[in-house]
PDB file of C-alpha atoms in Angstrom:
ATOM      1  CA  UNK A 220       1.497 -30.388 -53.898  1.00  0.00           C
ATOM      2  CA  UNK A 221      -2.030 -30.347 -52.561  1.00  0.00           C
ATOM      3  CA  UNK A 222      -2.159 -27.117 -50.863  1.00  0.00           C
ATOM      4  CA  UNK A 223      -1.113 -25.927 -54.776  1.00  0.00           C
ATOM      5  CA  UNK A 224      -3.725 -28.199 -56.236  1.00  0.00           C
ATOM      6  CA  UNK A 225      -6.121 -26.611 -54.191  1.00  0.00           C
ATOM      7  CA  UNK A 226      -4.547 -22.837 -54.370  1.00  0.00           C
ATOM      8  CA  UNK A 227      -5.418 -23.221 -58.049  1.00  0.00           C
ATOM      9  CA  UNK A 228      -9.308 -23.968 -57.051  1.00  0.00           C
ATOM     10  CA  UNK A 229      -9.482 -20.328 -55.990  1.00  0.00           C
ATOM     11  CA  UNK A 230      -9.117 -18.875 -59.881  1.00  0.00           C
ATOM     12  CA  UNK A 231     -10.715 -22.328 -61.158  1.00  0.00           C
ATOM     13  CA  UNK A 232      -7.508 -23.147 -62.471  1.00  0.00           C
ATOM     14  CA  UNK A 233      -7.792 -20.666 -65.006  1.00  0.00           C
ATOM     15  CA  UNK A 234      -5.637 -20.949 -68.072  1.00  0.00           C
ATOM     16  CA  UNK A 235      -5.273 -24.446 -67.554  1.00  0.00           C
ATOM     17  CA  UNK A 236      -8.395 -25.896 -68.428  1.00  0.00           C
ATOM     18  CA  UNK A 237      -6.920 -29.716 -69.986  1.00  0.00           C
ATOM     19  CA  UNK A 238      -4.798 -30.256 -66.364  1.00  0.00           C
ATOM     20  CA  UNK A 239      -6.126 -33.370 -65.132  1.00  0.00           C
ATOM     21  CA  UNK A 240      -6.974 -32.482 -60.920  1.00  0.00           C
ATOM     22  CA  UNK A 241      -8.965 -34.028 -58.156  1.00  0.00           C
ATOM     23  CA  UNK A 242     -12.254 -32.797 -56.797  1.00  0.00           C
ATOM     24  CA  UNK A 243     -11.442 -30.373 -54.579  1.00  0.00           C
ATOM     25  CA  UNK A 244     -13.286 -32.238 -51.702  1.00  0.00           C
ATOM     26  CA  UNK A 245     -11.067 -34.889 -52.406  1.00  0.00           C
ATOM     27  CA  UNK A 246      -7.855 -32.997 -51.917  1.00  0.00           C
ATOM     28  CA  UNK A 247      -9.131 -32.133 -48.445  1.00  0.00           C
ATOM     29  CA  UNK A 248      -9.729 -35.204 -47.620  1.00  0.00           C
ATOM     30  CA  UNK A 249      -5.565 -36.812 -48.777  1.00  0.00           C
ATOM     31  CA  UNK A 250      -4.700 -33.618 -47.033  1.00  0.00           C
ATOM     32  CA  UNK A 251      -6.111 -34.646 -44.041  1.00  0.00           C
ATOM     33  CA  UNK A 252      -4.658 -37.961 -43.968  1.00  0.00           C
ATOM     34  CA  UNK A 253      -1.178 -36.828 -44.997  1.00  0.00           C
ATOM     35  CA  UNK A 254      -1.661 -34.161 -42.250  1.00  0.00           C
ATOM     36  CA  UNK A 255      -2.681 -37.012 -39.519  1.00  0.00           C
ATOM     37  CA  UNK A 256       0.298 -39.243 -41.260  1.00  0.00           C
ATOM     38  CA  UNK A 257       3.162 -36.710 -40.451  1.00  0.00           C
ATOM     39  CA  UNK A 258       1.214 -35.471 -36.985  1.00  0.00           C
ATOM     40  CA  UNK A 259       1.882 -39.187 -35.428  1.00  0.00           C
ATOM     41  CA  UNK A 260       5.325 -39.615 -37.297  1.00  0.00           C
ATOM     42  CA  UNK A 261       3.264 -43.148 -39.530  1.00  0.00           C
ATOM     43  CA  UNK A 262       5.652 -43.920 -42.896  1.00  0.00           C
ATOM     44  CA  UNK A 263       3.565 -43.433 -45.740  1.00  0.00           C
ATOM     45  CA  UNK A 264       2.285 -46.130 -47.754  1.00  0.00           C
ATOM     46  CA  UNK A 265       1.649 -45.972 -51.142  1.00  0.00           C
ATOM     47  CA  UNK A 266       0.713 -49.330 -52.165  1.00  0.00           C
ATOM     48  CA  UNK A 267      -2.980 -50.028 -51.965  1.00  0.00           C
ATOM     49  CA  UNK A 268      -2.735 -53.591 -51.856  1.00  0.00           C
ATOM     50  CA  UNK A 269      -1.149 -53.687 -48.423  1.00  0.00           C
ATOM     51  CA  UNK A 270      -3.263 -55.379 -45.299  1.00  0.00           C
ATOM     52  CA  UNK A 271      -4.483 -51.748 -43.671  1.00  0.00           C
ATOM     53  CA  UNK A 272      -4.604 -49.555 -47.001  1.00  0.00           C
ATOM     54  CA  UNK A 273      -6.385 -52.827 -49.121  1.00  0.00           C
ATOM     55  CA  UNK A 274      -8.569 -53.028 -45.709  1.00  0.00           C
ATOM     56  CA  UNK A 275      -9.817 -49.214 -46.326  1.00  0.00           C
ATOM     57  CA  UNK A 276     -10.401 -49.828 -49.779  1.00  0.00           C
ATOM     58  CA  UNK A 277     -12.896 -52.754 -48.986  1.00  0.00           C
ATOM     59  CA  UNK A 278     -14.860 -50.741 -46.988  1.00  0.00           C
ATOM     60  CA  UNK A 279     -15.253 -47.830 -49.056  1.00  0.00           C
ATOM     61  CA  UNK A 280     -17.156 -50.531 -51.563  1.00  0.00           C
ATOM     62  CA  UNK A 281     -18.994 -52.475 -48.912  1.00  0.00           C
ATOM     63  CA  UNK A 282     -20.329 -49.325 -47.601  1.00  0.00           C
ATOM     64  CA  UNK A 283     -21.580 -48.100 -50.904  1.00  0.00           C
ATOM     65  CA  UNK A 284     -23.491 -51.235 -51.219  1.00  0.00           C
ATOM     66  CA  UNK A 285     -24.301 -53.091 -47.788  1.00  0.00           C
ATOM     67  CA  UNK A 286     -27.862 -51.072 -47.829  1.00  0.00           C
ATOM     68  CA  UNK A 287     -28.239 -53.607 -50.865  1.00  0.00           C
ATOM     69  CA  UNK A 288     -27.254 -56.789 -49.298  1.00  0.00           C
ATOM     70  CA  UNK A 289     -29.334 -56.011 -46.028  1.00  0.00           C
ATOM     71  CA  UNK A 290     -32.139 -55.754 -48.823  1.00  0.00           C
ATOM     72  CA  UNK A 291     -31.982 -58.741 -50.076  1.00  0.00           C
ATOM     73  CA  UNK A 292     -31.613 -60.535 -47.271  1.00  0.00           C
ATOM     74  CA  UNK A 293     -34.710 -59.031 -45.554  1.00  0.00           C
ATOM     75  CA  UNK A 294     -36.714 -58.560 -48.659  1.00  0.00           C
ATOM     76  CA  UNK A 295     -39.060 -61.433 -47.351  1.00  0.00           C
ATOM     77  CA  UNK A 296     -38.671 -61.254 -44.121  1.00  0.00           C
ATOM     78  CA  UNK A 297     -42.609 -61.101 -43.368  1.00  0.00           C
ATOM     79  CA  UNK A 298     -43.635 -62.818 -46.737  1.00  0.00           C
ATOM     80  CA  UNK A 299     -43.172 -66.254 -44.915  1.00  0.00           C
ATOM     81  CA  UNK A 300     -45.630 -65.131 -41.935  1.00  0.00           C
ATOM     82  CA  UNK A 301     -48.291 -63.669 -44.998  1.00  0.00           C
ATOM     83  CA  UNK A 302     -48.143 -66.476 -47.016  1.00  0.00           C
ATOM     84  CA  UNK A 303     -48.809 -69.049 -43.928  1.00  0.00           C
ATOM     85  CA  UNK A 304     -51.080 -67.267 -41.886  1.00  0.00           C
ATOM     86  CA  UNK A 305     -52.168 -70.318 -39.585  1.00  0.00           C
ATOM     87  CA  UNK A 306     -48.625 -71.253 -38.550  1.00  0.00           C
ATOM     88  CA  UNK A 307     -48.882 -68.878 -35.508  1.00  0.00           C
ATOM     89  CA  UNK A 308     -52.932 -68.908 -35.105  1.00  0.00           C
ATOM     90  CA  UNK A 309     -53.618 -69.265 -31.569  1.00  0.00           C
ATOM     91  CA  UNK A 310     -50.174 -68.594 -30.305  1.00  0.00           C
ATOM     92  CA  UNK A 311     -49.981 -65.271 -28.477  1.00  0.00           C
ATOM     93  CA  UNK A 312     -47.077 -63.207 -29.947  1.00  0.00           C
ATOM     94  CA  UNK A 313     -46.538 -59.344 -30.139  1.00  0.00           C
ATOM     95  CA  UNK A 314     -45.474 -57.502 -33.047  1.00  0.00           C
ATOM     96  CA  UNK A 315     -42.561 -56.162 -31.002  1.00  0.00           C
ATOM     97  CA  UNK A 316     -41.636 -59.680 -30.512  1.00  0.00           C
ATOM     98  CA  UNK A 317     -41.529 -60.313 -34.083  1.00  0.00           C
ATOM     99  CA  UNK A 318     -39.730 -56.794 -35.256  1.00  0.00           C
ATOM    100  CA  UNK A 319     -36.796 -57.548 -32.329  1.00  0.00           C
ATOM    101  CA  UNK A 320     -36.704 -60.768 -33.937  1.00  0.00           C
ATOM    102  CA  UNK A 321     -36.071 -60.102 -37.244  1.00  0.00           C
ATOM    103  CA  UNK A 322     -33.590 -57.220 -36.099  1.00  0.00           C
ATOM    104  CA  UNK A 323     -31.396 -59.705 -34.402  1.00  0.00           C
ATOM    105  CA  UNK A 324     -31.677 -62.696 -37.108  1.00  0.00           C
ATOM    106  CA  UNK A 325     -30.489 -59.196 -39.613  1.00  0.00           C
ATOM    107  CA  UNK A 326     -27.543 -57.522 -37.114  1.00  0.00           C
ATOM    108  CA  UNK A 327     -25.785 -61.677 -37.083  1.00  0.00           C
ATOM    109  CA  UNK A 328     -26.100 -61.845 -40.861  1.00  0.00           C
ATOM    110  CA  UNK A 329     -25.043 -58.646 -41.156  1.00  0.00           C
ATOM    111  CA  UNK A 330     -22.802 -57.704 -38.997  1.00  0.00           C
ATOM    112  CA  UNK A 331     -21.180 -60.968 -38.159  1.00  0.00           C
ATOM    113  CA  UNK A 332     -20.236 -61.755 -42.369  1.00  0.00           C
ATOM    114  CA  UNK A 333     -18.840 -57.722 -42.216  1.00  0.00           C
ATOM    115  CA  UNK A 334     -16.244 -58.142 -39.795  1.00  0.00           C
ATOM    116  CA  UNK A 335     -15.092 -61.922 -40.582  1.00  0.00           C
ATOM    117  CA  UNK A 336     -14.663 -60.155 -44.360  1.00  0.00           C
ATOM    118  CA  UNK A 337     -12.877 -57.003 -42.823  1.00  0.00           C
ATOM    119  CA  UNK A 338     -10.729 -59.491 -40.903  1.00  0.00           C
ATOM    120  CA  UNK A 339      -9.916 -61.754 -44.066  1.00  0.00           C
ATOM    121  CA  UNK A 340      -8.896 -58.998 -46.406  1.00  0.00           C
ATOM    122  CA  UNK A 341      -6.569 -57.571 -43.499  1.00  0.00           C
ATOM    123  CA  UNK A 342      -5.087 -61.051 -43.016  1.00  0.00           C
ATOM    124  CA  UNK A 343      -4.539 -62.167 -46.799  1.00  0.00           C
ATOM    125  CA  UNK A 344      -3.547 -59.415 -48.086  1.00  0.00           C
ATOM    126  CA  UNK A 345      -0.836 -58.368 -45.198  1.00  0.00           C
ATOM    127  CA  UNK A 346       0.090 -61.656 -46.326  1.00  0.00           C
ATOM    128  CA  UNK A 347       0.303 -61.233 -49.927  1.00  0.00           C
ATOM    129  CA  UNK A 348       1.732 -57.855 -49.838  1.00  0.00           C
ATOM    130  CA  UNK A 349       2.638 -56.386 -46.202  1.00  0.00           C
ATOM    131  CA  UNK A 350       1.227 -55.754 -42.998  1.00  0.00           C
ATOM    132  CA  UNK A 351       0.775 -52.055 -41.859  1.00  0.00           C
ATOM    133  CA  UNK A 352      -0.618 -50.765 -38.769  1.00  0.00           C
ATOM    134  CA  UNK A 353      -4.123 -50.755 -38.345  1.00  0.00           C
ATOM    135  CA  UNK A 354      -3.456 -46.925 -36.891  1.00  0.00           C
ATOM    136  CA  UNK A 355      -2.934 -46.203 -40.731  1.00  0.00           C
ATOM    137  CA  UNK A 356      -5.043 -42.802 -40.705  1.00  0.00           C
ATOM    138  CA  UNK A 357      -8.353 -42.890 -42.543  1.00  0.00           C
ATOM    139  CA  UNK A 358     -10.483 -40.432 -43.669  1.00  0.00           C
ATOM    140  CA  UNK A 359     -13.165 -39.034 -41.156  1.00  0.00           C
ATOM    141  CA  UNK A 360     -15.922 -36.603 -41.244  1.00  0.00           C
ATOM    142  CA  UNK A 361     -17.696 -34.923 -37.732  1.00  0.00           C
ATOM    143  CA  UNK A 362     -17.477 -31.450 -37.666  1.00  0.00           C
ATOM    144  CA  UNK A 363     -15.141 -31.024 -40.488  1.00  0.00           C
ATOM    145  CA  UNK A 364     -13.038 -33.403 -42.656  1.00  0.00           C
ATOM    146  CA  UNK A 365     -10.045 -35.464 -40.319  1.00  0.00           C
ATOM    147  CA  UNK A 366      -8.872 -38.806 -40.299  1.00  0.00           C
ATOM    148  CA  UNK A 367      -8.777 -41.602 -37.249  1.00  0.00           C
ATOM    149  CA  UNK A 368      -6.617 -44.765 -37.021  1.00  0.00           C
ATOM    150  CA  UNK A 369      -8.703 -47.243 -39.152  1.00  0.00           C
ATOM    151  CA  UNK A 370      -9.325 -49.613 -36.464  1.00  0.00           C
ATOM    152  CA  UNK A 371     -11.925 -46.654 -34.677  1.00  0.00           C
ATOM    153  CA  UNK A 372     -12.818 -46.307 -38.372  1.00  0.00           C
ATOM    154  CA  UNK A 373     -13.865 -49.875 -38.571  1.00  0.00           C
ATOM    155  CA  UNK A 374     -15.699 -49.850 -35.013  1.00  0.00           C
ATOM    156  CA  UNK A 375     -17.505 -46.802 -36.297  1.00  0.00           C
ATOM    157  CA  UNK A 376     -18.413 -48.515 -39.946  1.00  0.00           C
ATOM    158  CA  UNK A 377     -19.648 -51.467 -38.100  1.00  0.00           C
ATOM    159  CA  UNK A 378     -21.682 -49.373 -35.469  1.00  0.00           C
ATOM    160  CA  UNK A 379     -23.091 -46.916 -38.170  1.00  0.00           C
ATOM    161  CA  UNK A 380     -24.098 -50.607 -40.363  1.00  0.00           C
ATOM    162  CA  UNK A 381     -26.429 -51.977 -37.345  1.00  0.00           C
ATOM    163  CA  UNK A 382     -27.918 -48.751 -37.732  1.00  0.00           C
ATOM    164  CA  UNK A 383     -28.809 -48.873 -41.369  1.00  0.00           C
ATOM    165  CA  UNK A 384     -29.632 -52.616 -40.298  1.00  0.00           C
ATOM    166  CA  UNK A 385     -32.361 -51.729 -37.831  1.00  0.00           C
ATOM    167  CA  UNK A 386     -33.512 -49.543 -40.635  1.00  0.00           C
ATOM    168  CA  UNK A 387     -33.238 -51.684 -43.347  1.00  0.00           C
ATOM    169  CA  UNK A 388     -35.503 -54.301 -41.109  1.00  0.00           C
ATOM    170  CA  UNK A 389     -37.980 -51.803 -40.600  1.00  0.00           C
ATOM    171  CA  UNK A 390     -38.398 -50.973 -44.166  1.00  0.00           C
ATOM    172  CA  UNK A 391     -38.791 -53.952 -45.445  1.00  0.00           C
ATOM    173  CA  UNK A 392     -41.538 -55.252 -43.287  1.00  0.00           C
ATOM    174  CA  UNK A 393     -43.215 -52.385 -43.948  1.00  0.00           C
ATOM    175  CA  UNK A 394     -42.794 -53.148 -47.644  1.00  0.00           C
ATOM    176  CA  UNK A 395     -43.630 -56.928 -47.144  1.00  0.00           C
ATOM    177  CA  UNK A 396     -46.884 -56.051 -45.207  1.00  0.00           C
ATOM    178  CA  UNK A 397     -48.086 -53.313 -48.185  1.00  0.00           C
ATOM    179  CA  UNK A 398     -47.228 -55.089 -51.121  1.00  0.00           C
ATOM    180  CA  UNK A 399     -47.102 -58.643 -49.941  1.00  0.00           C
ATOM    181  CA  UNK A 400     -44.356 -59.507 -52.711  1.00  0.00           C
ATOM    182  CA  UNK A 401     -40.821 -59.397 -52.452  1.00  0.00           C
ATOM    183  CA  UNK A 402     -39.887 -57.789 -55.718  1.00  0.00           C
ATOM    184  CA  UNK A 403     -41.794 -55.094 -55.355  1.00  0.00           C
ATOM    185  CA  UNK A 404     -39.951 -54.843 -51.422  1.00  0.00           C
ATOM    186  CA  UNK A 405     -36.494 -54.865 -53.429  1.00  0.00           C
ATOM    187  CA  UNK A 406     -38.031 -52.719 -56.309  1.00  0.00           C
ATOM    188  CA  UNK A 407     -39.034 -49.999 -53.736  1.00  0.00           C
ATOM    189  CA  UNK A 408     -36.157 -50.648 -51.102  1.00  0.00           C
ATOM    190  CA  UNK A 409     -33.920 -49.786 -54.369  1.00  0.00           C
ATOM    191  CA  UNK A 410     -36.102 -46.986 -55.191  1.00  0.00           C
ATOM    192  CA  UNK A 411     -35.680 -45.358 -51.581  1.00  0.00           C
ATOM    193  CA  UNK A 412     -31.673 -46.057 -52.337  1.00  0.00           C
ATOM    194  CA  UNK A 413     -31.452 -44.064 -55.634  1.00  0.00           C
ATOM    195  CA  UNK A 414     -32.797 -41.051 -54.120  1.00  0.00           C
ATOM    196  CA  UNK A 415     -29.381 -40.356 -52.285  1.00  0.00           C
ATOM    197  CA  UNK A 416     -27.729 -39.816 -55.747  1.00  0.00           C
ATOM    198  CA  UNK A 417     -30.241 -36.947 -56.344  1.00  0.00           C
ATOM    199  CA  UNK A 418     -27.453 -34.032 -57.274  1.00  0.00           C
ATOM    200  CA  UNK A 419     -26.439 -31.943 -53.576  1.00  0.00           C
ATOM    201  CA  UNK A 420     -28.915 -29.274 -54.475  1.00  0.00           C
ATOM    202  CA  UNK A 421     -31.564 -31.290 -54.607  1.00  0.00           C
ATOM    203  CA  UNK A 422     -30.722 -33.719 -51.805  1.00  0.00           C
ATOM    204  CA  UNK A 423     -30.107 -30.693 -49.776  1.00  0.00           C
ATOM    205  CA  UNK A 424     -33.862 -30.138 -49.198  1.00  0.00           C
ATOM    206  CA  UNK A 425     -34.160 -33.392 -48.740  1.00  0.00           C
ATOM    207  CA  UNK A 426     -31.788 -34.189 -45.520  1.00  0.00           C
ATOM    208  CA  UNK A 427     -34.523 -35.634 -43.254  1.00  0.00           C
ATOM    209  CA  UNK A 428     -35.262 -38.007 -45.027  1.00  0.00           C
ATOM    210  CA  UNK A 429     -33.413 -41.495 -44.840  1.00  0.00           C
ATOM    211  CA  UNK A 430     -32.396 -41.803 -48.199  1.00  0.00           C
ATOM    212  CA  UNK A 431     -29.028 -39.448 -47.475  1.00  0.00           C
ATOM    213  CA  UNK A 432     -27.918 -41.338 -45.127  1.00  0.00           C
ATOM    214  CA  UNK A 433     -28.042 -45.464 -46.453  1.00  0.00           C
ATOM    215  CA  UNK A 434     -24.546 -45.130 -48.132  1.00  0.00           C
ATOM    216  CA  UNK A 435     -22.129 -45.465 -45.329  1.00  0.00           C
ATOM    217  CA  UNK A 436     -19.260 -44.591 -46.866  1.00  0.00           C
ATOM    218  CA  UNK A 437     -20.539 -41.334 -47.772  1.00  0.00           C
ATOM    219  CA  UNK A 438     -21.344 -40.701 -44.612  1.00  0.00           C
ATOM    220  CA  UNK A 439     -18.606 -41.502 -42.494  1.00  0.00           C
ATOM    221  CA  UNK A 440     -15.827 -39.588 -44.763  1.00  0.00           C
ATOM    222  CA  UNK A 441     -18.185 -36.422 -45.154  1.00  0.00           C
ATOM    223  CA  UNK A 442     -19.574 -36.790 -48.716  1.00  0.00           C
ATOM    224  CA  UNK A 443     -22.925 -36.733 -48.006  1.00  0.00           C
ATOM    225  CA  UNK A 444     -22.068 -32.896 -46.105  1.00  0.00           C
ATOM    226  CA  UNK A 445     -20.215 -31.760 -48.812  1.00  0.00           C
ATOM    227  CA  UNK A 446     -22.636 -32.402 -51.111  1.00  0.00           C
ATOM    228  CA  UNK A 447     -24.973 -30.902 -49.488  1.00  0.00           C
ATOM    229  CA  UNK A 448     -23.160 -28.052 -48.052  1.00  0.00           C
ATOM    230  CA  UNK A 449     -24.905 -29.008 -44.781  1.00  0.00           C
ATOM    231  CA  UNK A 450     -21.743 -29.086 -42.384  1.00  0.00           C
ATOM    232  CA  UNK A 451     -24.217 -30.598 -39.545  1.00  0.00           C
ATOM    233  CA  UNK A 452     -25.092 -33.714 -41.238  1.00  0.00           C
ATOM    234  CA  UNK A 453     -22.804 -36.244 -39.813  1.00  0.00           C
ATOM    235  CA  UNK A 454     -22.720 -39.648 -38.987  1.00  0.00           C
ATOM    236  CA  UNK A 455     -24.418 -38.566 -35.717  1.00  0.00           C
ATOM    237  CA  UNK A 456     -27.219 -36.857 -37.279  1.00  0.00           C
ATOM    238  CA  UNK A 457     -27.590 -40.115 -40.124  1.00  0.00           C
ATOM    239  CA  UNK A 458     -27.827 -42.335 -36.984  1.00  0.00           C
ATOM    240  CA  UNK A 459     -30.731 -40.411 -35.585  1.00  0.00           C
ATOM    241  CA  UNK A 460     -32.858 -39.421 -38.249  1.00  0.00           C
ATOM    242  CA  UNK A 461     -32.676 -43.627 -39.399  1.00  0.00           C
ATOM    243  CA  UNK A 462     -33.262 -44.364 -35.936  1.00  0.00           C
ATOM    244  CA  UNK A 463     -36.048 -41.856 -36.147  1.00  0.00           C
ATOM    245  CA  UNK A 464     -38.040 -43.325 -39.107  1.00  0.00           C
ATOM    246  CA  UNK A 465     -37.144 -46.780 -37.715  1.00  0.00           C
ATOM    247  CA  UNK A 466     -39.160 -46.247 -34.954  1.00  0.00           C
ATOM    248  CA  UNK A 467     -42.100 -44.618 -37.612  1.00  0.00           C
ATOM    249  CA  UNK A 468     -41.788 -47.753 -39.992  1.00  0.00           C
ATOM    250  CA  UNK A 469     -42.121 -50.129 -36.845  1.00  0.00           C
ATOM    251  CA  UNK A 470     -45.369 -48.378 -35.417  1.00  0.00           C
ATOM    252  CA  UNK A 471     -46.841 -48.067 -39.204  1.00  0.00           C
ATOM    253  CA  UNK A 472     -45.507 -52.008 -39.360  1.00  0.00           C
ATOM    254  CA  UNK A 473     -47.472 -52.860 -36.308  1.00  0.00           C
ATOM    255  CA  UNK A 474     -50.406 -50.802 -36.878  1.00  0.00           C
ATOM    256  CA  UNK A 475     -50.706 -52.762 -40.577  1.00  0.00           C
ATOM    257  CA  UNK A 476     -50.930 -56.033 -38.651  1.00  0.00           C
ATOM    258  CA  UNK A 477     -53.605 -55.022 -35.989  1.00  0.00           C
ATOM    259  CA  UNK A 478     -55.611 -53.509 -38.719  1.00  0.00           C
ATOM    260  CA  UNK A 479     -55.193 -57.078 -40.834  1.00  0.00           C
ATOM    261  CA  UNK A 480     -56.056 -58.717 -37.906  1.00  0.00           C
ATOM    262  CA  UNK A 481     -59.439 -56.893 -37.077  1.00  0.00           C
ATOM    263  CA  UNK A 482     -60.179 -57.163 -40.974  1.00  0.00           C
ATOM    264  CA  UNK A 483     -60.344 -60.695 -40.032  1.00  0.00           C
TER     265      UNK A 483
END
């Protein structure tokens, strides 16, 4: 049926304009999932409330908003130091130690609740609607659209979230130092995220910015690659770009702090 719907896109569903058909890329995602189910002889599950399918649903939502969560918990990460500038007076410390400490705190505050939430979603949904194996497929994009076991997707999700934490921490440190305002930091951080929702025709020219890679779900499922028509934009490229920008922001933060210290 999915192949038939995909074939209809070849003539743009001529003569059937009122027919409601899922987006072409959505159909490719479903096809990849059903291929995996068939090849690995896994019983198909139509109930979205079972343990595995509900966990996949929760991850899709979480991946879209986890950047905003990290931004919220870290938007005043450096403000306390700025407001109490004498707190560390005459106590030797390095900017590198400050950065690593803030990153470590945010990793704990993000990854542990995320992991607990994933386990809770799987267990509670399983108790209520039945347990499904974690080998059940989930859409994943690398060089082409495909599917991988849900437990592997979970690990990839957590690993990529860790990269987002590093970038967001570096971003909030710089914004805190520049604006010295929690609300401006939050607003500017949200503006960085909003860029990821620009049309693909524009976003393809901005692929070198960090914004397109802050939506974890869109990166891992290949939505970024599909909307920009840039097939190489997978999770590895996204992680690399975020890490490069993280290093740039960390250097900027150290420069701004040192410059501020010299002016006092």
